[in-house]
Short mmCIF file of C-alpha atoms and ligand atoms in Angstrom, two decimals:
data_model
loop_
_atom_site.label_atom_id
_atom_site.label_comp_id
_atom_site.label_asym_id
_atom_site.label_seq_id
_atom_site.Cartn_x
_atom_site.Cartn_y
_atom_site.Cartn_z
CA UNK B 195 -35.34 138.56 -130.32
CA UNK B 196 -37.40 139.07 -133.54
CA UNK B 197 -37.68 137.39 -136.69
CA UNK B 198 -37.70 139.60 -139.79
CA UNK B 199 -38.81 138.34 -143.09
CA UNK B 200 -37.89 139.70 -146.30
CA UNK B 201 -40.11 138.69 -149.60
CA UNK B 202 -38.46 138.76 -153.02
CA UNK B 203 -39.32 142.46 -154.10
CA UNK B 204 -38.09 143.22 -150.97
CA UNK B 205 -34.44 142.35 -151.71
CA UNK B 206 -35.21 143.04 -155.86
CA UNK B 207 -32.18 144.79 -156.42
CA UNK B 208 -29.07 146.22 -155.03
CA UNK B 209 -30.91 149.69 -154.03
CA UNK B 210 -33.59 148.05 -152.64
CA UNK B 211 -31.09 145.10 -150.43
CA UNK B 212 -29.30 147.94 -149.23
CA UNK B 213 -32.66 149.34 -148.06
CA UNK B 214 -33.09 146.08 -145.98
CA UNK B 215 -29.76 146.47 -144.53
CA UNK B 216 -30.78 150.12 -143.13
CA UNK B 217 -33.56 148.29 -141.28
CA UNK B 218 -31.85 145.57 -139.87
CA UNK B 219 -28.78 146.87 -138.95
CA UNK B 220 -28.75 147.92 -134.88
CA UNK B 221 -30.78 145.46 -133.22
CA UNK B 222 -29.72 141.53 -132.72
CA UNK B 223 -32.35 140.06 -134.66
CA UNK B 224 -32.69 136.84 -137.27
CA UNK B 225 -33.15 137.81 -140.94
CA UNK B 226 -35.01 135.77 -143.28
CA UNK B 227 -34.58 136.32 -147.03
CA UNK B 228 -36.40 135.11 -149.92
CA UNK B 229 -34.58 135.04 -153.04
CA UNK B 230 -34.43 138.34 -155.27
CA UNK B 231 -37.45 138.10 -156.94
CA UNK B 232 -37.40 136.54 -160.27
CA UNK B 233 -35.16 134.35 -159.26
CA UNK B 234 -36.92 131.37 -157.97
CA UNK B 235 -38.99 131.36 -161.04
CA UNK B 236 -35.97 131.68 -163.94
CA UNK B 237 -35.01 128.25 -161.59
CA UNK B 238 -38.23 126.46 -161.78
CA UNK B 239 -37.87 127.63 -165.45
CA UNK B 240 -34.38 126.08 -165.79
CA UNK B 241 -35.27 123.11 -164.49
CA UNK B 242 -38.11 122.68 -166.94
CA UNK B 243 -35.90 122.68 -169.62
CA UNK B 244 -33.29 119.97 -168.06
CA UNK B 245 -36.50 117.82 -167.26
CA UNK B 246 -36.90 118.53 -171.46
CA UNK B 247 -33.39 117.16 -171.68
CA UNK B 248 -32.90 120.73 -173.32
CA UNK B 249 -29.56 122.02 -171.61
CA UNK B 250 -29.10 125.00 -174.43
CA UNK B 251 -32.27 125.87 -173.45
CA UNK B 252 -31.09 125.93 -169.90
CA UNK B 253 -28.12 127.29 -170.28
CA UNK B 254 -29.57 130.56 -172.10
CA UNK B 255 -31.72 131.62 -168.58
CA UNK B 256 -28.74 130.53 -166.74
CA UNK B 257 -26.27 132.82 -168.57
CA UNK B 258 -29.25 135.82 -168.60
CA UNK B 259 -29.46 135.34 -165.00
CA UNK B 260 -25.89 135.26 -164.17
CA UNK B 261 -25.31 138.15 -165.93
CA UNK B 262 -27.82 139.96 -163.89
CA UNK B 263 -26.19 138.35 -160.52
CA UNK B 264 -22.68 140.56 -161.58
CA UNK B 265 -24.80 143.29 -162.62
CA UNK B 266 -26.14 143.61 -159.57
CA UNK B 267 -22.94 142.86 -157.24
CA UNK B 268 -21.20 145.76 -159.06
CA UNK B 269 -23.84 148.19 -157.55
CA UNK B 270 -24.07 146.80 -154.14
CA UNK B 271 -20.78 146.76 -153.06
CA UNK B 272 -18.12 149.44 -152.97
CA UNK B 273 -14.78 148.37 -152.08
CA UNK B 274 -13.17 146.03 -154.87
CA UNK B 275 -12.70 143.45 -152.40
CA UNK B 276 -15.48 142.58 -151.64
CA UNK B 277 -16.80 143.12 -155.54
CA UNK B 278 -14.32 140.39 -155.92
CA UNK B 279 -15.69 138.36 -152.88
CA UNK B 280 -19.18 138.77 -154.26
CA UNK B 281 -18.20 137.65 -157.71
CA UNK B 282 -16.44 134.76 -156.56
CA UNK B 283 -20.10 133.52 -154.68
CA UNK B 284 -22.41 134.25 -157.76
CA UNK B 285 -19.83 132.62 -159.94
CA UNK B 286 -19.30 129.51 -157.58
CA UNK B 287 -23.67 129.13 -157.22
CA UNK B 288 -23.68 129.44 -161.63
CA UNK B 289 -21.04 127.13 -161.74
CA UNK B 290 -22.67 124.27 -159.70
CA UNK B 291 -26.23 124.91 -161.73
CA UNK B 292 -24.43 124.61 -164.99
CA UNK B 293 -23.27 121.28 -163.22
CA UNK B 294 -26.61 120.27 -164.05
CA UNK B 295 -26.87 120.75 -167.36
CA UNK B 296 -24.92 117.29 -167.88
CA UNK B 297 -26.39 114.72 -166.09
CA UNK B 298 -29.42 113.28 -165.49
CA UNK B 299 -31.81 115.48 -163.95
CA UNK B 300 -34.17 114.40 -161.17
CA UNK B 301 -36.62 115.52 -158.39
CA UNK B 302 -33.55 115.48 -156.19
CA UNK B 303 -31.46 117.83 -158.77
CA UNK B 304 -34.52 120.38 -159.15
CA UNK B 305 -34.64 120.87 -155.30
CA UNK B 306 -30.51 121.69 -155.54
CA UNK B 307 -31.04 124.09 -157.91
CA UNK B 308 -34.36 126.08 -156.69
CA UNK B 309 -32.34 126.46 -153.48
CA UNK B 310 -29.69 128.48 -154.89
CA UNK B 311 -31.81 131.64 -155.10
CA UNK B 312 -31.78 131.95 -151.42
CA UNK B 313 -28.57 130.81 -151.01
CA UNK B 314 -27.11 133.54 -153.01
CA UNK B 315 -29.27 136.95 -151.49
CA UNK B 316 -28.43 135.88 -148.41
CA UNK B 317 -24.63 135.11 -149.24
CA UNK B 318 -24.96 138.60 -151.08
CA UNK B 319 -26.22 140.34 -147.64
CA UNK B 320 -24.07 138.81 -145.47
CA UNK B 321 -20.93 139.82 -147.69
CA UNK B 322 -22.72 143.23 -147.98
CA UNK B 323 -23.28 143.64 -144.23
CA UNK B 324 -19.66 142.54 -143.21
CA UNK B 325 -18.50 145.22 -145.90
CA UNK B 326 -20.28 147.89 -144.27
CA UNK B 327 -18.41 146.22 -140.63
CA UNK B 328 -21.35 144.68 -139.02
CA UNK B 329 -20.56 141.36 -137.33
CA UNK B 330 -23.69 139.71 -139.46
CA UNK B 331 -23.68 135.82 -139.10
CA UNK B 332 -24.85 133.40 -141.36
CA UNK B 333 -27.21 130.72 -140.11
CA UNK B 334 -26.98 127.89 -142.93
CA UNK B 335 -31.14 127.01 -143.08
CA UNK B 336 -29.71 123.46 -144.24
CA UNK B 337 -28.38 122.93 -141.31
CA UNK B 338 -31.34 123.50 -138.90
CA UNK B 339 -34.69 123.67 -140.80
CA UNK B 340 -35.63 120.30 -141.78
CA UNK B 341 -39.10 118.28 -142.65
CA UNK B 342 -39.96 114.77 -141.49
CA UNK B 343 -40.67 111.55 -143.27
CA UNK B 344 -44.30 113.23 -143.71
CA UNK B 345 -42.64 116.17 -145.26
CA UNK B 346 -43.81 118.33 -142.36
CA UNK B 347 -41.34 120.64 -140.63
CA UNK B 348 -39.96 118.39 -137.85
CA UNK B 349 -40.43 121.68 -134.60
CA UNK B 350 -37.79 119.47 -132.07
CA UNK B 351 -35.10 118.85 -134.58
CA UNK B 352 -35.39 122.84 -135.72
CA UNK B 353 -35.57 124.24 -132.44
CA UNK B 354 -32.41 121.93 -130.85
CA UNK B 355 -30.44 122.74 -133.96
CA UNK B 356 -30.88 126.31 -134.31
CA UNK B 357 -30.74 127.04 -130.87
CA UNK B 358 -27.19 125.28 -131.07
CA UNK B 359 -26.10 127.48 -134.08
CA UNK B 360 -27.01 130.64 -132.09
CA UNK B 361 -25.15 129.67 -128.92
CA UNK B 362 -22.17 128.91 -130.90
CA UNK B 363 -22.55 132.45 -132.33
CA UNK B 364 -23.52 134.44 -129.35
CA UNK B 365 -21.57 137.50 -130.24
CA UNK B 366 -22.95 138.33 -133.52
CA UNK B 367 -24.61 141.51 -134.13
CA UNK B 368 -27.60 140.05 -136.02
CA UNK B 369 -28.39 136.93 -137.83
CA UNK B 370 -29.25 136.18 -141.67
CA UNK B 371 -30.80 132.95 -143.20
CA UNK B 372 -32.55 131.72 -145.82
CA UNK B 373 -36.08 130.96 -146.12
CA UNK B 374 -37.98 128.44 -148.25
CA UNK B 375 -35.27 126.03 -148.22
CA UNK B 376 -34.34 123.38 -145.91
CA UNK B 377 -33.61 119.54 -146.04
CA UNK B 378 -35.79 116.28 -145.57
CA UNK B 379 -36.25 113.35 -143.22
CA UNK B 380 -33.44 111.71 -145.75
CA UNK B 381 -31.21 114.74 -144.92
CA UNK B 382 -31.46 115.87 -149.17
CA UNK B 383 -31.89 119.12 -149.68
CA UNK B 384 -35.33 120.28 -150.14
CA UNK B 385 -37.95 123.15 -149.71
CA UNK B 386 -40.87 124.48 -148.03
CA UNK B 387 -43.02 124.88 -151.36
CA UNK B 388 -43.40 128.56 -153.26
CA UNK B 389 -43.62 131.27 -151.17
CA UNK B 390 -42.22 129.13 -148.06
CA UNK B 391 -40.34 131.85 -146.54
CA UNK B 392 -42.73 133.06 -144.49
CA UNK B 393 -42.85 129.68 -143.22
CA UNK B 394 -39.94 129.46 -142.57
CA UNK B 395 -39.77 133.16 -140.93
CA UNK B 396 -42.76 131.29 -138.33
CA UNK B 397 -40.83 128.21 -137.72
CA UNK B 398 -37.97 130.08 -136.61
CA UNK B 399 -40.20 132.40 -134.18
CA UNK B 400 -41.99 129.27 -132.86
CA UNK B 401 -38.32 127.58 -132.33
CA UNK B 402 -36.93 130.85 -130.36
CA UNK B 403 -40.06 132.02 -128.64
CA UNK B 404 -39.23 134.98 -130.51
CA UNK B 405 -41.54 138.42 -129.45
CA UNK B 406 -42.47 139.41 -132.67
CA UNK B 407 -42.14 137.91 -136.20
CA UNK B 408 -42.32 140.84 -139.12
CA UNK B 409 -43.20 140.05 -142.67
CA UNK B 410 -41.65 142.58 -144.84
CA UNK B 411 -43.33 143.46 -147.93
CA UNK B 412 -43.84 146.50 -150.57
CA UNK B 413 -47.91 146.99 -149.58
CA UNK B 414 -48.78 149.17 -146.33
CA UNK B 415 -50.42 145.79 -144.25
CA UNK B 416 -53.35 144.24 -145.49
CA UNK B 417 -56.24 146.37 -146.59
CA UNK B 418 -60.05 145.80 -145.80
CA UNK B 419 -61.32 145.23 -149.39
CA UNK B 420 -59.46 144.59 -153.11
CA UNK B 421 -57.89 147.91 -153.73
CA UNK B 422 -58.42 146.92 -157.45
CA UNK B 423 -62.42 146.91 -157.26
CA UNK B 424 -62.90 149.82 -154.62
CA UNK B 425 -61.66 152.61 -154.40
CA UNK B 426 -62.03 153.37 -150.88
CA UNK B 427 -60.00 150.99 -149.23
CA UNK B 428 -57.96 151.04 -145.73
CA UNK B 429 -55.52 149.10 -144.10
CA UNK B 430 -56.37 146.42 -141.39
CA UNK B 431 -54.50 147.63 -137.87
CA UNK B 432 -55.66 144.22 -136.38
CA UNK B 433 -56.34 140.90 -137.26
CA UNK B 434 -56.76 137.68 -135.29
CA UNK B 435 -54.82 134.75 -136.39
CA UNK B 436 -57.97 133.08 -137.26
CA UNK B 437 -59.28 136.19 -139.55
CA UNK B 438 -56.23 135.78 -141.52
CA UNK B 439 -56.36 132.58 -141.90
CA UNK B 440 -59.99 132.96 -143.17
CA UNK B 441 -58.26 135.62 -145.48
CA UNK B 442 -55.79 133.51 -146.83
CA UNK B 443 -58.24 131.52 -149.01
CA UNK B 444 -59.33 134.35 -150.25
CA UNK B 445 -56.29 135.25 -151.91
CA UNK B 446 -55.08 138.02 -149.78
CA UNK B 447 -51.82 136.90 -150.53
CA UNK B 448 -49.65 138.97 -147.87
CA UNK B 449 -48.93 136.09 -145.38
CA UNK B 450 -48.90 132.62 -146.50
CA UNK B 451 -51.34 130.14 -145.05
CA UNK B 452 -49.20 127.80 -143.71
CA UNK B 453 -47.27 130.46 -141.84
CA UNK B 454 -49.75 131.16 -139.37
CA UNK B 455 -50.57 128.04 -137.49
CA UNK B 456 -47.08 127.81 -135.63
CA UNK B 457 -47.17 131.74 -135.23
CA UNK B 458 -50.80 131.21 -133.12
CA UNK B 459 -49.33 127.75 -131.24
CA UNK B 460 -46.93 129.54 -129.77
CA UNK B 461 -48.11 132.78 -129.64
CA UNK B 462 -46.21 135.02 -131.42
CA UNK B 463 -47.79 137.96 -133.04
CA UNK B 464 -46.91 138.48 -136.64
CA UNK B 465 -46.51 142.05 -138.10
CA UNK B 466 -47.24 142.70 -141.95
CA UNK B 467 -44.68 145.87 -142.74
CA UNK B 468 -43.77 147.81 -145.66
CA UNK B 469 -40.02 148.29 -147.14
CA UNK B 470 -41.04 151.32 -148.99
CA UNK B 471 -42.95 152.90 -145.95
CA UNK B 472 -40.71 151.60 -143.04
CA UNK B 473 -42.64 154.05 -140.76
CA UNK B 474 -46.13 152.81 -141.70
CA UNK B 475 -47.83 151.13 -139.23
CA UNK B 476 -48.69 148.26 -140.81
CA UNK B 477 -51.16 144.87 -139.99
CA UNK B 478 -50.15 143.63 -136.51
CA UNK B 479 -52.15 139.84 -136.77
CA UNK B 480 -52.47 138.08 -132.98
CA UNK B 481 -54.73 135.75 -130.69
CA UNK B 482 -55.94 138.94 -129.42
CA UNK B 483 -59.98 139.60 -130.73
CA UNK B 484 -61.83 142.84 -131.26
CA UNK B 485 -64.89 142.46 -130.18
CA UNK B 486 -68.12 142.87 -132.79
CA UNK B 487 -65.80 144.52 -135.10
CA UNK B 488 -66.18 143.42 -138.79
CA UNK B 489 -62.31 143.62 -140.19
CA UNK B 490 -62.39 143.36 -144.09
CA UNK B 491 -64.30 141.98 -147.32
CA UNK B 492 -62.36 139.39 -149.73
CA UNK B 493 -63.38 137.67 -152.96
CA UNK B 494 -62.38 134.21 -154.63
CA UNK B 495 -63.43 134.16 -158.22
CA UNK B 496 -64.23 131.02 -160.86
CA UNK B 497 -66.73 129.29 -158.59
CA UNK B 498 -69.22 126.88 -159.51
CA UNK B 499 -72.40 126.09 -157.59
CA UNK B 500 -73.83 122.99 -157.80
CA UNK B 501 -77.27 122.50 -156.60
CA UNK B 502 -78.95 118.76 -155.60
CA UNK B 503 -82.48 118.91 -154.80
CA UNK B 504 -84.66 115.55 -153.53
CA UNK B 505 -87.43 114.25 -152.27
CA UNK B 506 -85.08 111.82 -150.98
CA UNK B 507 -82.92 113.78 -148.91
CA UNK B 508 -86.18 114.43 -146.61
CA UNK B 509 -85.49 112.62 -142.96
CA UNK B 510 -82.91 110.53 -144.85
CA UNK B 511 -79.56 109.34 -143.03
CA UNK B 512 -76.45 109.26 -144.82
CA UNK B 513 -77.83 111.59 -147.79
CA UNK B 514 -74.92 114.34 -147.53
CA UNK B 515 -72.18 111.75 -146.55
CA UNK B 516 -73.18 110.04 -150.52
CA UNK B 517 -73.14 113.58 -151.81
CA UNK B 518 -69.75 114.74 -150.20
CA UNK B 519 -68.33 111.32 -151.29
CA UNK B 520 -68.59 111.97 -155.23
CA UNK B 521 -66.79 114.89 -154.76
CA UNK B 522 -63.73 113.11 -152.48
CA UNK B 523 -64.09 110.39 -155.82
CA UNK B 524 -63.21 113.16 -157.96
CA UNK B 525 -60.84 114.66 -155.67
CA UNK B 526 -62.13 118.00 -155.76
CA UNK B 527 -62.68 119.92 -152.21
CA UNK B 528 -65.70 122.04 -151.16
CA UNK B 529 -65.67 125.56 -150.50
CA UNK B 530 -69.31 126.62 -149.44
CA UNK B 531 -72.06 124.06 -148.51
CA UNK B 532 -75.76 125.22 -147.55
CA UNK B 533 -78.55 123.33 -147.00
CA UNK B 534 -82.61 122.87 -146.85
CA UNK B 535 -84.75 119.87 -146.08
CA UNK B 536 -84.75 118.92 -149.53
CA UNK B 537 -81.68 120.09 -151.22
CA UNK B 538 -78.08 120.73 -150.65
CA UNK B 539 -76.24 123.41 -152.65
CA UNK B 540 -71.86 123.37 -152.44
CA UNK B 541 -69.33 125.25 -154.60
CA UNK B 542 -66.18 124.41 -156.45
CA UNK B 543 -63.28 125.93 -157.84
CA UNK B 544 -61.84 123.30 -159.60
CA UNK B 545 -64.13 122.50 -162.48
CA UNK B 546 -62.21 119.60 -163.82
CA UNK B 547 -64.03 116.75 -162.96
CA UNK B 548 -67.57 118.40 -163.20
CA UNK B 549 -69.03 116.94 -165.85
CA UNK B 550 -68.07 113.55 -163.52
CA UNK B 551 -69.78 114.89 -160.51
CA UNK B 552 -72.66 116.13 -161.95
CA UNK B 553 -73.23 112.89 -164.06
CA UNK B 554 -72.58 111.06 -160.41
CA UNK B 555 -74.92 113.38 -158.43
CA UNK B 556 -77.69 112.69 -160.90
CA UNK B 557 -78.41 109.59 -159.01
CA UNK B 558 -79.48 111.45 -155.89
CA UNK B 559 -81.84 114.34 -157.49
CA UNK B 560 -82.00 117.28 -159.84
CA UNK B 561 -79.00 118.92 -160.26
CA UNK B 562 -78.20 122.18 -161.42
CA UNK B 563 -74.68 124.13 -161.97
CA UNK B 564 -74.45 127.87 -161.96
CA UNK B 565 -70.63 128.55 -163.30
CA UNK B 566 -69.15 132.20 -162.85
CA UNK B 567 -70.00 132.63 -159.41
CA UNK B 568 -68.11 134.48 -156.90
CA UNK B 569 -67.55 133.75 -153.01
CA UNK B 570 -67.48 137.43 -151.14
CA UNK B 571 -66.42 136.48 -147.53
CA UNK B 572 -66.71 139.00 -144.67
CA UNK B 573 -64.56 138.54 -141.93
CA UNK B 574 -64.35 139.30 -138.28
CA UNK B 575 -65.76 139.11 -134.92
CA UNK B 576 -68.32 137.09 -135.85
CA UNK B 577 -69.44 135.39 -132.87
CA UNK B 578 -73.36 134.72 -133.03
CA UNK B 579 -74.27 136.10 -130.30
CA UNK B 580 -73.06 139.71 -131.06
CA UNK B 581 -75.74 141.56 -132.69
CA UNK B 582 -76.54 143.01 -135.97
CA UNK B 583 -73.75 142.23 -138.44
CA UNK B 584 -75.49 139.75 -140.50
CA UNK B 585 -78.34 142.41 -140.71
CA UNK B 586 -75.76 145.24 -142.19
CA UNK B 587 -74.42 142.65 -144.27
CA UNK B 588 -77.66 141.42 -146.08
CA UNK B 589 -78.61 144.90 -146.17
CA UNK B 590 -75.82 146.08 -147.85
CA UNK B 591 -76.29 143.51 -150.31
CA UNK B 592 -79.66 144.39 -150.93
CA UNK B 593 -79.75 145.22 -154.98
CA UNK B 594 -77.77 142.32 -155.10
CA UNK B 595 -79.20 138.90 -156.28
CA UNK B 596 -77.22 136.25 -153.86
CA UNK B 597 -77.16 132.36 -154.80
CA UNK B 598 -76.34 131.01 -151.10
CA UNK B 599 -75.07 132.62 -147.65
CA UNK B 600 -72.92 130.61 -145.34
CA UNK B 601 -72.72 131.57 -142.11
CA UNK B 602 -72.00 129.95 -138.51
CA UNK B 603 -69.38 127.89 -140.00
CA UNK B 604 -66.99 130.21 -137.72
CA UNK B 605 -67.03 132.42 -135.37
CA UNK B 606 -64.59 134.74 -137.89
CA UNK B 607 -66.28 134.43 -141.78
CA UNK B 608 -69.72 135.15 -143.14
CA UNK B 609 -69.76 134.62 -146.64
CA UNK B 610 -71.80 134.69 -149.90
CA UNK B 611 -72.11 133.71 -153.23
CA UNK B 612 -73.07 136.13 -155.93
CA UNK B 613 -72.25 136.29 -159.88
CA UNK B 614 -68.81 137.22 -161.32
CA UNK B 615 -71.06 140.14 -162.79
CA UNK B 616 -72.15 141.76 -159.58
CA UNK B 617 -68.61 141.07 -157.76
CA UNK B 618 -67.38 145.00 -158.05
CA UNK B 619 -70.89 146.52 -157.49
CA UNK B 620 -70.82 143.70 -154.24
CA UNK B 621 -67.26 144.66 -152.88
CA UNK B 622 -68.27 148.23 -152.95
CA UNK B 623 -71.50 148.01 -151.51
CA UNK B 624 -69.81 146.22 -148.75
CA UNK B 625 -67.11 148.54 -148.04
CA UNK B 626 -69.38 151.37 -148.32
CA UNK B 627 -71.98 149.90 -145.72
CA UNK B 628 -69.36 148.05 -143.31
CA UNK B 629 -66.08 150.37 -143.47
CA UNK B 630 -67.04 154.29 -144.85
CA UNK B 631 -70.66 154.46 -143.77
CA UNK B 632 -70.79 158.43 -143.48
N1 LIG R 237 -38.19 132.19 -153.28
C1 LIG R 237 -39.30 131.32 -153.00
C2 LIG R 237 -40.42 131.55 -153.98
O1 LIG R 237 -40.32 132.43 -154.81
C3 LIG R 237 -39.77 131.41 -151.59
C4 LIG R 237 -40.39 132.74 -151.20
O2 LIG R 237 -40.19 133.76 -151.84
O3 LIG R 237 -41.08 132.77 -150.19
O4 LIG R 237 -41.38 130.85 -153.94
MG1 MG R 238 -42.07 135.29 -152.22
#
C-alpha cells in the first residue's frame, strides 16, 4: 500500500479535486489531504479576530469563505443529491465555527477551528468519490494520529489505531484522511503545525510499512538551483534522505522537514510528484546514495556574520563553549561556524538580539558583523574522500568574494557565505560549473 499526499493547491478547487480523484481512483491506497488552499489561513485569520474579541470581524471571513465552500460544491458534484449531501457538510463545519464567535476563545478553540479545513476537503472527496461509486472510506485522523505529553507524534498509539481502522474496513477500495490534524496526549484536538500534512502523509507510511509515500504538488520534483535566479535549472531524479534534509533549511520548501525523519527510520522512499504533470517523473528521495555526484545548489538569505577575533582564544579551553553560550542566552541558533587559531566567525538569521550578542561577545575580542550575507549550500555526495568537488566548487566561485566556507560538517552539504549582492551571479556560476558545464 502507498500513501498519497495531496498539498492545498492540489485540491484548490473543484476542477482541480476532481483531478486528484482521476489519480487515486483504481488502486487501494491511503489519501492524505491538506485543506483547499486558502483555507487554513482565512482560519488562522478568523481566529485572530476572536482572540481580538472582534466576532463581526470574524464573522465577515467566515461568511466569504462559506460562500466559496457552496460555490465550489455546486461545481464538483453532479447529481442533486449529493449537492444536497455536500451542502449539508459545509453548512454543518460553518455552523460549528460560527459557534465560536460567542464564547470565550482559547488555545483549545483555535485548534477546533484550524482543523475544519481538512475536515471539510476530505468530507468533500469522500462524498465526491462515493458519487462517482467508488467504495472510498474515511479514516477519521482524530481517531488515530495523536501526539504525546511532549507534543511529539506518539508512533505505537498511531500505528495500533490505524491499523485497527483499516482491518475494520478491509473492503474499501481506497482510503482518505486528513493531514495536519490530529489530537494530543489530553485526547483535545490539535495539529501537527503549518504545513503538517506531509507529516502526517510520513507517519502514516512509517505506521503501515507502506512501499512508497508520494507528495503531490503543482512543481515537476525539486529542481537543482532557484528557478527564480537561473535560468537553467533541472529537476533532481534522486536525492538521499539526508540531501533533503540539508535542503530543507534552505527553503526548498517541497517536503517539509519534519516529514523526513520517520520516512528514513523506516525506510520508505518518498516521491515528490506533480498534479499538473501526473506523468512527470518527478524527485524520488531514499537511503539510497549516488556516489560523487553533486545534486543541487540552494540559498538562505538575511544572514549575518559575526566575526570574534583574540589573542585569547590561542591554546585556550572553553573559548568557543563562552562564545556559543551568548548566543543560547539570547536564544538565537547558529547556522555556519568556521574557525582559525585566533578567531571564530558564525552566522545568524535572526538579528533580534544582535545588538545583545555583540555587546556580550565584546568581552572575548574584536568583533565585527557583516549583515546582508547569503549562505549558498551545495549538496550531495560529499564524502571527503571522493575527489575534486570542493575544487569545482571554489573554482566556480572564483570572481566571487566569499566571507567563510563550511565544509566537513557532513558528508551531504558544502556551503558558503557570500553577499546578498553576488547571490544571483553565485547561483549561476554554480549551476553553470556543477550542472550545464558544456
Ligand atoms: N492545511 C495546513 C496548512 O496550510 C496543513 C498543510 O497544508 O500541510 O498549514
Ligand atoms: Mg500545505
Amino acid at each position: 500500500m502507498k500513501v498519497l499526499k495531496f498539498g492545498g493547491t492540489s485540491v484548490g478547487s473543484a476542477e482541480r479535486m476532481k483531478d486528484v480523484a482521476k489519480l487515486i481512483v483504481g488502486e487501494r491506497n491511503i489519501v492524505v489531504l491538506s485543506a483547499m488552499s486558502g483555507t487554513t489561513n482565512s482560519l488562522v485569520e478568523i481566529s485572530e479576530y476572536l482572540y481580538k474579541k472582534n466576532p463581526d470581524g470574524a464573522s465577515e471571513i467566515i461568511n466569504k469563505l462559506a460562500i466559496k465552500y457552496y460555490e465550489i460544491v455546486n461545481q464538483f458534484f453532479s447529481t442533486s443529491e449529493y449537492k444536497q449531501r455536500a451542502k449539508e457538510l459545509v453548512a454543518h463545519h460553518f455552523d460549528y465555527i460560527r459557534t465560536f464567535t460567542k464564547d470565550l476563545f482559547t488555545l483549545f478553540e483555535e485548534r477546533v477551528v484550524l482543523a475544519q479545513g481538512e475536515l471539510i476537503s476530505t468530507g468533500l472527496m469522500h462524498l465526491y468519490l462515493n458519487e462517482l461509486g467508488v467504495n472510498a472510506v474515511l479514516l477519521p485522523a482524530l481517531d488515530y494520529m495523536r501526539t504525546d505529553k511532549n507534543a511529539e507524534p506518539d508512533p505505537a498509539y498511531i500505528k495500533e489505531k490505524l491499523n485497527i481502522l483499516l482491518d475494520e474496513y478491509k473492503d474499501a477500495e481506497l482510503y482518505i484522511t486528513q493531514g495536519y490534524i490530529c489530537r494530543n496526549a489530553y485526547g483535545e484536538i490539535d495539529n501537527l503545525q503549518r504545513g503538517g500534512s506531509d507529516y502526517t502523509a510520513s507517519l502514516i507510511g512509517a505506521a503501515i510499512h507502506a512501499e512508497e509515500i508520494q507528495i503531490w504538488t503543482d512543481i515537476d520534483g525539486m529542481h537543482n538551483n532557484d528557478p527564480r535566479y537561473v535560468e537553467e535549472t533541472a529537476p533532481v531524479r534522486h536525492l538521499h534522505f539526508e540531501e533533503a534534509a540539508e535542503l530543507a533549511y534552505f527553503g526548498a520548501k517541497i517536503l517539509h522537514p519534519t516529514c523526513i525523519l520517520p520516512a528514513k527510520l523506516n525506510n520508505i522512499p518518498v516521491r515528490l510528484l506533480n498534479t499538473m504533470q501526473p506523468d512527470a517523473l518527478g524527485t524520488l528521495v531514499s537511503n539510497k546514495i549516488e556516489k560523487g555526484k553533486i545534486k543541487a545548489v540552494a540559498a538562505k538569505d538575511n544572514i549575518t556574520a559575526i566575526k570574534i577575533k583574540s589573542g585569547r582564544m590561542l591554546l585556550a579551553t572553553g573559548f568557543l563553549r563562552k562564545v556559543f553560550e551568548i548566543f543560547e542566552n539570547y536564544q538565537t541558533p547558529i547556522d555556519m561556524v568556521t574557525t582559525s587559531e585566533v578567531g571564530v566567525s558564525c552566522t545568524i538569521d535572526n538579528r533580534k538580539r544582535l545588538d545583545e550578542i555583540v555587546d556580550d561577545l565584546k568581552k572575548f575580542g574584536t568583533v565585527t558583523v557583516d549583515n546582508d550575507m547569503v549562505i549558498i549550500c551545495v549538496v550531495g555526495d560529499m564524502d571527503w574522500e571522493n575527489l575534486g568537488f570542493g575544487a569545482s566548487i571554489v573554482n566556480a566561485l572564483k570572481d566571487i568574494p566569499v566571507r567563510m566556507i563550511s565544509y566537513g560538517g557532513s558528508n551531504y552539504n558544502v556551503s558558503l557565505l557570500v553577499k546578498s549582492s553576488d547571490k544571483q551571479k553565485a547561483l549561476r556560476a554554480l549551476s553553470a560549473y556543477l550542472f550545464n558545464k558544456k
